[in-house]
Amino acid sequence: QVQLVESGGGLVRPGDSLRLSCVASGLTFSRHRMSWFRQAPGKDRELVATLDTFELFRTYQDGDSERGRFTISRDNAKNTVYLQMDSLKPEDTAVYYCNANSGKLDYWGQGTSVTVSS
């Protein structure tokens, strides 16, 4: 059974940093493209960042607010994908979801909540 378990969310102040983690099990992690999505209250789920299996291509959601503040990385030996988030803003408040995609199948975690508030 495939499981994706996110952690690292919490309540932080504007300007703070957080590192989210997602540990995968039940799949061949190295063969899956890994992504982070987020869903803010009352909004659709949106892509934050994607990292391919060989870490050759990283893509981030369009928008200058994300570029340079978020970094996606993976450790295939630990079956883990990370999202480093710096200079957090109130508009980053959302539930962040981990996604694993093999090209044929899609898997989702339960999400970890991030709240940015002063």
XYZ file of C-alpha atoms in Angstrom:
118
model
C 0.000 0.000 0.000
C 1.375 3.360 -1.027
C 1.673 5.982 1.686
C 2.901 9.542 1.554
C 3.290 11.178 4.946
C 3.943 14.905 5.160
C 5.342 16.720 8.164
C 6.926 20.014 9.114
C 3.978 22.360 8.918
C 2.983 24.753 11.643
C 2.258 28.305 12.672
C 5.017 30.760 11.817
C 5.447 34.508 11.495
C 5.984 36.378 8.230
C 9.609 36.119 7.188
C 10.173 32.783 8.915
C 11.265 29.557 7.249
C 9.886 26.040 7.267
C 11.047 22.789 5.763
C 8.349 20.333 4.830
C 9.124 16.644 4.467
C 7.256 13.843 2.755
C 8.221 10.244 3.354
C 6.996 7.729 0.805
C 6.507 4.002 1.236
C 5.053 1.213 -0.835
C 6.433 2.495 -4.129
C 9.718 2.720 -6.011
C 10.430 6.259 -4.946
C 13.261 6.884 -7.385
C 10.946 6.221 -10.323
C 8.380 8.828 -9.345
C 8.250 12.484 -10.129
C 7.634 14.264 -6.842
C 5.685 17.449 -6.379
C 4.314 19.732 -3.729
C 0.883 21.260 -4.085
C -0.999 23.558 -1.775
C -4.581 24.495 -1.173
C -5.503 27.707 0.562
C -8.906 28.137 2.211
C -11.567 28.658 -0.426
C -9.170 28.140 -3.310
C -8.285 25.348 -5.698
C -5.290 23.139 -5.148
C -2.277 24.510 -7.010
C 1.164 23.239 -7.939
C 4.021 24.655 -5.906
C 7.024 22.737 -7.194
C 7.976 19.581 -9.087
C 11.195 17.605 -9.165
C 11.880 14.836 -11.664
C 13.402 11.482 -10.822
C 16.962 12.456 -11.625
C 16.755 15.918 -10.066
C 17.549 17.411 -13.434
C 14.467 19.537 -13.716
C 12.806 21.584 -11.051
C 9.774 23.615 -11.851
C 7.983 26.042 -9.664
C 4.642 27.635 -9.803
C 4.657 30.682 -11.999
C 4.866 33.800 -9.992
C 7.746 35.814 -8.703
C 6.590 35.362 -5.149
C 7.614 31.699 -5.250
C 10.833 31.937 -7.223
C 13.799 32.190 -4.960
C 11.813 31.490 -1.811
C 10.943 27.822 -2.257
C 13.333 24.961 -2.982
C 12.328 21.395 -3.687
C 14.781 18.543 -3.189
C 14.720 14.800 -2.742
C 16.736 12.070 -1.074
C 16.068 8.832 -2.916
C 17.946 6.836 -0.276
C 15.448 8.048 2.327
C 12.372 7.992 0.080
C 11.846 11.602 1.063
C 11.066 14.834 -0.741
C 11.511 18.210 0.895
C 10.185 21.698 0.389
C 12.303 24.432 1.906
C 10.242 27.593 2.274
C 11.934 30.851 3.159
C 10.648 34.381 3.703
C 7.162 33.076 4.255
C 4.228 35.378 3.641
C 0.636 35.296 4.894
C -0.479 34.313 1.392
C 1.543 31.116 1.731
C -0.984 29.927 4.302
C -2.408 26.639 3.010
C -2.439 22.905 3.412
C 0.576 21.529 1.583
C 0.291 18.161 -0.131
C 2.912 15.780 -1.396
C 2.323 14.065 -4.737
C 4.065 11.129 -6.380
C 3.555 10.494 -10.075
C 4.889 7.541 -12.061
C 3.490 8.721 -15.358
C 0.605 6.302 -14.980
C -0.434 6.578 -11.360
C -0.851 9.476 -8.972
C -0.549 9.314 -5.203
C -1.314 11.947 -2.572
C -0.513 12.489 1.057
C -2.924 13.762 3.697
C -1.338 17.200 3.823
C 0.390 19.342 6.402
C -0.955 22.724 7.404
C 1.113 25.896 7.169
C -0.164 29.103 8.703
C 1.766 32.344 8.323
C 0.487 35.033 10.633
C 1.787 37.775 12.838
